[in-house]
Each structure stands twice: as structure tokens, then as C-alpha cells.
Amino acid sequence: MLFVPALFRQWAPIVADAARIKSSDRVLDVACGTGVLAREAAARTGQSGRVAGLDPHAGMLAVARGVSPAIDWQEGTAEALPFPDHAFDAVVCQFGIMFFPDRDKAIREMLRVMVPAGRCAVAVWDAIDGRLITQLFHGAGAASVNLVTRRGTGRFPSTREFVGAELRGWLPVMGVTLPEPEIERILTEAESILSSYVSADGGLAFDISAHLVTCSSSS
């Protein structure tokens, strides 16, 4: 959960704005993780709307379900969305598409479950070629594809917590587990390398940026 306040929470309203989520909308959050974007969507759709969050990791969904049990949390993959055609007014995905094994198939699935002229907004870190993502949407038949780059700030309590979360959290998710002595060596080196980003209170802050791709499904 460390990454949610440090990195992801600030992007949830940006993505929701880009998808123009409003009251009564039916919204799907693909690769929802612990649900920060789905909760933002639910706050906008109100009781007259419906929000579903989908993720392949049961542990992430357990956390999400514990925070917001009213949202429809489902386990599954982006390449095979367990929803019928034209089920959602808006589909969003925040920093998940870079992990999809088959991005083209996932995008086609996202467009499939959108109503005609439905809205889609996808955020990816700027390390990903934004043009590649827009080309995938064009190739899948999306309309009105647009790309903008937005800037934000990453904030962590300390360098050790930031790097430790990467080494002990994200790396195992990607199938890489380092021995503790190696982790400690990296943490020590990181404190020296990242010292220029440390504030007087010991916190770590650095600039981040992301590409935001929006489109609509064909009418």
C-alpha cells in the first residue's frame, strides 16, 4: 500500500477526469490493484452508477474489497475480460497496461466492453513510448485517440522505504527474489546515490511523469 499515497493516488482524479466519469456511469477499472482509481470513479458515479474493478492478483483484490466492499471486484486478466459487450460507459486503466502480456488483445477487449462512443483513459509511465500505445489503440479501431504527458511528484517517507518497497514488493511480483544481504547492500548504496532527493525531514521526493491516452469506442 506504500505506493498508493506515494505515487498512484495523485493520478486517480486525473485519469477519472480524462474519462469524463460522471453520475450514473458504468465504469470498469482494468488492472485495478488495490482500487485507488476504482474508488475515485465510485465517488463520481454515485449510487446510481456501477463500478467494477478487475485484477489478476487475489491479494490486491482482497485489500480493495476490504476498503470498498460495494465495488464489484473481480479476478481476471485484461486479455479476457469477464464482461459482456457494451457493458460500460467508461473504461480506465492506471499504470497496468505495461504489464499486459498481450497489449493489443487487452485494448481490443477494453473497447469491446465499452458502449458505442464510450470513453477510455489509460495512464502509463513515460518510460513507455506513448506513440506505441496510441498506435495500438488506432490499430484496435478506437476513435479520437489523443496523447498528453502530465507531471507529478513521487513522495516517500525515506529512501530505504522507497527502494525496499521496490525490491521486496515489485520484484517478487515480476518473479525476481533477492537475498536479504543483497537487498541491504542495494539499500545502503541507494541512500548515497539518491541523497540529493532527500529533504530535511528525511523524506524522498522526485519528479515523475506519465502519458495519458484517451479515446472513444467506434459509434
Short mmCIF file of C-alpha atoms in Angstrom, two decimals:
data_model
loop_
_atom_site.label_atom_id
_atom_site.label_comp_id
_atom_site.label_asym_id
_atom_site.label_seq_id
_atom_site.Cartn_x
_atom_site.Cartn_y
_atom_site.Cartn_z
CA MET A 1 0.00 0.00 0.00
CA LEU A 2 3.04 2.33 0.29
CA PHE A 3 2.94 3.10 -3.43
CA VAL A 4 -0.69 4.26 -3.36
CA PRO A 5 -0.19 7.52 -1.42
CA ALA A 6 3.37 7.95 -2.68
CA LEU A 7 2.71 7.54 -6.41
CA PHE A 8 -0.70 6.38 -7.57
CA ARG A 9 -3.32 8.38 -5.64
CA GLN A 10 -2.46 11.68 -7.33
CA TRP A 11 -3.20 10.20 -10.77
CA ALA A 12 -6.66 8.79 -9.95
CA PRO A 13 -8.56 12.10 -10.35
CA ILE A 14 -6.52 12.91 -13.46
CA VAL A 15 -7.49 9.65 -15.16
CA ALA A 16 -11.10 9.95 -13.99
CA ASP A 17 -11.27 13.48 -15.41
CA ALA A 18 -9.82 12.26 -18.71
CA ALA A 19 -12.51 9.57 -18.92
CA ARG A 20 -15.16 12.18 -18.07
CA ILE A 21 -16.68 9.92 -15.42
CA LYS A 22 -19.98 11.27 -14.15
CA SER A 23 -23.03 10.33 -12.12
CA SER A 24 -24.82 7.13 -13.21
CA ASP A 25 -21.90 5.93 -15.36
CA ARG A 26 -20.94 2.28 -15.52
CA VAL A 27 -17.14 2.18 -15.15
CA LEU A 28 -14.55 -0.59 -15.40
CA ASP A 29 -11.09 -0.20 -13.86
CA VAL A 30 -8.75 -2.70 -15.56
CA ALA A 31 -5.71 -3.84 -13.54
CA CYS A 32 -7.24 -2.06 -10.56
CA GLY A 33 -4.69 -3.19 -7.98
CA THR A 34 -5.88 -2.18 -4.52
CA GLY A 35 -8.53 0.04 -6.09
CA VAL A 36 -7.48 3.68 -5.80
CA LEU A 37 -8.85 4.59 -9.24
CA ALA A 38 -11.99 2.48 -8.87
CA ARG A 39 -12.77 4.27 -5.61
CA GLU A 40 -12.32 7.65 -7.32
CA ALA A 41 -14.71 6.50 -10.04
CA ALA A 42 -17.27 5.31 -7.50
CA ALA A 43 -17.19 8.68 -5.75
CA ARG A 44 -18.16 10.28 -9.07
CA THR A 45 -20.76 7.81 -10.30
CA GLY A 46 -22.67 7.76 -7.04
CA GLN A 47 -25.25 5.14 -6.06
CA SER A 48 -26.93 5.38 -9.46
CA GLY A 49 -23.78 4.16 -11.22
CA ARG A 50 -21.78 0.96 -11.18
CA VAL A 51 -18.05 0.47 -10.80
CA ALA A 52 -16.18 -2.79 -11.38
CA GLY A 53 -12.51 -3.39 -10.69
CA LEU A 54 -10.59 -6.25 -12.29
CA ASP A 55 -7.13 -7.55 -11.41
CA PRO A 56 -5.31 -10.89 -11.76
CA HIS A 57 -3.91 -10.77 -8.21
CA ALA A 58 -6.22 -12.08 -5.48
CA GLY A 59 -4.18 -10.39 -2.76
CA MET A 60 -4.65 -6.95 -4.32
CA LEU A 61 -8.38 -7.58 -4.64
CA ALA A 62 -8.63 -8.68 -1.02
CA VAL A 63 -7.23 -5.33 0.08
CA ALA A 64 -9.53 -3.47 -2.31
CA ARG A 65 -12.58 -5.41 -1.17
CA GLY A 66 -11.80 -4.68 2.45
CA VAL A 67 -11.68 -0.93 1.80
CA SER A 68 -14.70 -0.65 -0.53
CA PRO A 69 -16.94 -3.73 -0.45
CA ALA A 70 -19.67 -2.06 -2.54
CA ILE A 71 -17.49 -2.05 -5.67
CA ASP A 72 -17.70 -5.13 -7.91
CA TRP A 73 -14.19 -6.60 -7.56
CA GLN A 74 -13.40 -9.45 -9.94
CA GLU A 75 -10.31 -11.56 -10.52
CA GLY A 76 -9.29 -11.87 -14.16
CA THR A 77 -7.00 -10.70 -16.93
CA ALA A 78 -7.27 -7.78 -19.31
CA GLU A 79 -6.94 -10.09 -22.31
CA ALA A 80 -10.16 -11.94 -21.41
CA LEU A 81 -12.49 -9.51 -19.64
CA PRO A 82 -15.36 -11.41 -17.94
CA PHE A 83 -17.99 -8.92 -19.08
CA PRO A 84 -20.45 -8.79 -22.00
CA ASP A 85 -20.17 -6.45 -24.96
CA HIS A 86 -21.12 -2.80 -24.38
CA ALA A 87 -21.34 -3.19 -20.58
CA PHE A 88 -19.57 0.05 -19.59
CA ASP A 89 -19.79 3.74 -20.38
CA ALA A 90 -16.12 4.24 -19.47
CA VAL A 91 -13.07 2.00 -19.12
CA VAL A 92 -9.93 3.16 -17.30
CA CYS A 93 -6.52 1.65 -16.62
CA GLN A 94 -3.87 3.26 -14.44
CA PHE A 95 -0.26 2.02 -14.82
CA GLY A 96 -1.29 -1.51 -15.72
CA ILE A 97 -1.06 -1.78 -19.48
CA MET A 98 2.75 -2.03 -19.44
CA PHE A 99 2.43 -5.37 -17.62
CA PHE A 100 -0.09 -6.96 -20.00
CA PRO A 101 1.35 -9.97 -21.87
CA ASP A 102 -0.75 -9.09 -24.95
CA ARG A 103 -1.42 -5.34 -25.04
CA ASP A 104 -3.19 -5.46 -28.39
CA LYS A 105 -5.67 -8.10 -27.22
CA ALA A 106 -6.22 -6.25 -23.94
CA ILE A 107 -7.02 -2.99 -25.72
CA ARG A 108 -9.43 -4.76 -28.05
CA GLU A 109 -11.14 -6.26 -25.00
CA MET A 110 -11.39 -2.84 -23.37
CA LEU A 111 -13.03 -1.43 -26.48
CA ARG A 112 -15.35 -4.44 -26.74
CA VAL A 113 -16.91 -3.88 -23.33
CA MET A 114 -17.48 -0.15 -23.96
CA VAL A 115 -20.79 1.18 -25.24
CA PRO A 116 -20.73 2.83 -28.69
CA ALA A 117 -18.95 6.17 -28.28
CA GLY A 118 -17.85 5.09 -24.78
CA ARG A 119 -14.81 6.74 -23.18
CA CYS A 120 -11.45 5.24 -22.31
CA ALA A 121 -8.47 6.69 -20.43
CA VAL A 122 -5.17 4.89 -19.87
CA ALA A 123 -2.13 6.13 -17.92
CA VAL A 124 1.37 4.74 -18.50
CA TRP A 125 4.70 5.88 -17.11
CA ASP A 126 6.65 7.99 -19.57
CA ALA A 127 9.33 5.28 -19.84
CA ILE A 128 6.83 3.61 -22.17
CA ASP A 129 6.71 5.03 -25.70
CA GLY A 130 3.40 6.88 -25.77
CA ARG A 131 3.27 6.64 -29.55
CA LEU A 132 3.32 2.87 -29.29
CA ILE A 133 0.24 2.91 -27.05
CA THR A 134 -1.63 5.30 -29.34
CA GLN A 135 -0.76 3.09 -32.32
CA LEU A 136 -2.21 0.09 -30.51
CA PHE A 137 -5.45 1.96 -29.88
CA HIS A 138 -5.62 3.10 -33.50
CA GLY A 139 -4.96 -0.44 -34.66
CA ALA A 140 -7.73 -1.78 -32.43
CA GLY A 141 -10.23 0.56 -34.08
CA ALA A 142 -10.51 3.22 -31.38
CA ALA A 143 -11.71 6.70 -32.33
CA SER A 144 -10.48 10.14 -31.24
CA VAL A 145 -7.18 8.82 -29.86
CA ASN A 146 -5.23 11.53 -28.01
CA LEU A 147 -1.99 11.61 -26.03
CA VAL A 148 -0.85 14.12 -23.40
CA THR A 149 2.01 13.96 -20.90
CA ARG A 150 1.38 15.03 -17.31
CA ARG A 151 3.83 15.63 -14.48
CA GLY A 152 3.59 14.74 -10.82
CA THR A 153 5.73 14.14 -7.73
CA GLY A 154 6.70 10.92 -6.03
CA ARG A 155 6.93 11.24 -2.23
CA PHE A 156 8.19 8.53 0.12
CA PRO A 157 8.95 8.60 3.86
CA SER A 158 12.59 7.69 3.21
CA THR A 159 14.98 6.31 0.61
CA ARG A 160 15.09 2.94 2.36
CA GLU A 161 11.30 2.61 2.31
CA PHE A 162 11.13 3.55 -1.38
CA VAL A 163 13.87 1.21 -2.58
CA GLY A 164 12.89 -1.51 -0.11
CA ALA A 165 9.34 -1.50 -1.41
CA GLU A 166 10.65 -1.94 -4.95
CA LEU A 167 13.00 -4.79 -4.00
CA ARG A 168 10.70 -6.64 -1.61
CA GLY A 169 7.39 -5.76 -3.27
CA TRP A 170 7.52 -5.25 -7.03
CA LEU A 171 10.46 -7.51 -7.89
CA PRO A 172 8.82 -10.65 -6.42
CA VAL A 173 5.66 -9.83 -8.38
CA MET A 174 7.83 -9.92 -11.51
CA GLY A 175 9.33 -13.26 -10.42
CA VAL A 176 12.62 -11.94 -9.01
CA THR A 177 13.51 -12.51 -5.34
CA LEU A 178 16.79 -11.18 -3.99
CA PRO A 179 18.51 -12.49 -0.84
CA GLU A 180 18.36 -10.13 2.13
CA PRO A 181 22.14 -9.39 2.18
CA GLU A 182 21.89 -8.24 -1.44
CA ILE A 183 18.88 -6.09 -0.62
CA GLU A 184 20.72 -4.47 2.28
CA ARG A 185 23.72 -3.72 0.05
CA ILE A 186 21.48 -2.06 -2.54
CA LEU A 187 19.66 -0.06 0.15
CA THR A 188 22.94 1.28 1.51
CA GLU A 189 24.13 2.29 -1.96
CA ALA A 190 20.75 3.86 -2.76
CA GLU A 191 20.93 6.15 0.27
CA SER A 192 24.14 7.63 -1.15
CA ILE A 193 23.04 7.75 -4.79
CA LEU A 194 19.65 9.35 -4.04
CA SER A 195 20.86 11.74 -1.34
CA SER A 196 20.16 14.83 -3.48
CA TYR A 197 16.43 13.96 -3.45
CA VAL A 198 16.20 13.75 0.34
CA SER A 199 14.58 16.66 2.21
CA ALA A 200 15.49 18.00 5.65
CA ASP A 201 12.92 15.74 7.33
CA GLY A 202 14.41 12.64 5.70
CA GLY A 203 11.66 12.22 3.13
CA LEU A 204 12.34 11.39 -0.51
CA ALA A 205 10.74 13.45 -3.30
CA PHE A 206 11.29 13.32 -7.05
CA ASP A 207 9.58 14.35 -10.28
CA ILE A 208 7.54 11.79 -12.18
CA SER A 209 5.62 11.99 -15.43
CA ALA A 210 3.13 9.84 -17.28
CA HIS A 211 1.46 9.62 -20.66
CA LEU A 212 -2.31 9.81 -20.65
CA VAL A 213 -4.03 8.24 -23.64
CA THR A 214 -7.73 8.87 -24.20
CA CYS A 215 -10.03 7.55 -26.88
CA SER A 216 -13.59 6.52 -27.59
CA SER A 217 -15.06 3.34 -28.98
CA SER A 218 -16.44 3.42 -32.51
CA SER A 219 -20.06 4.55 -32.65
#
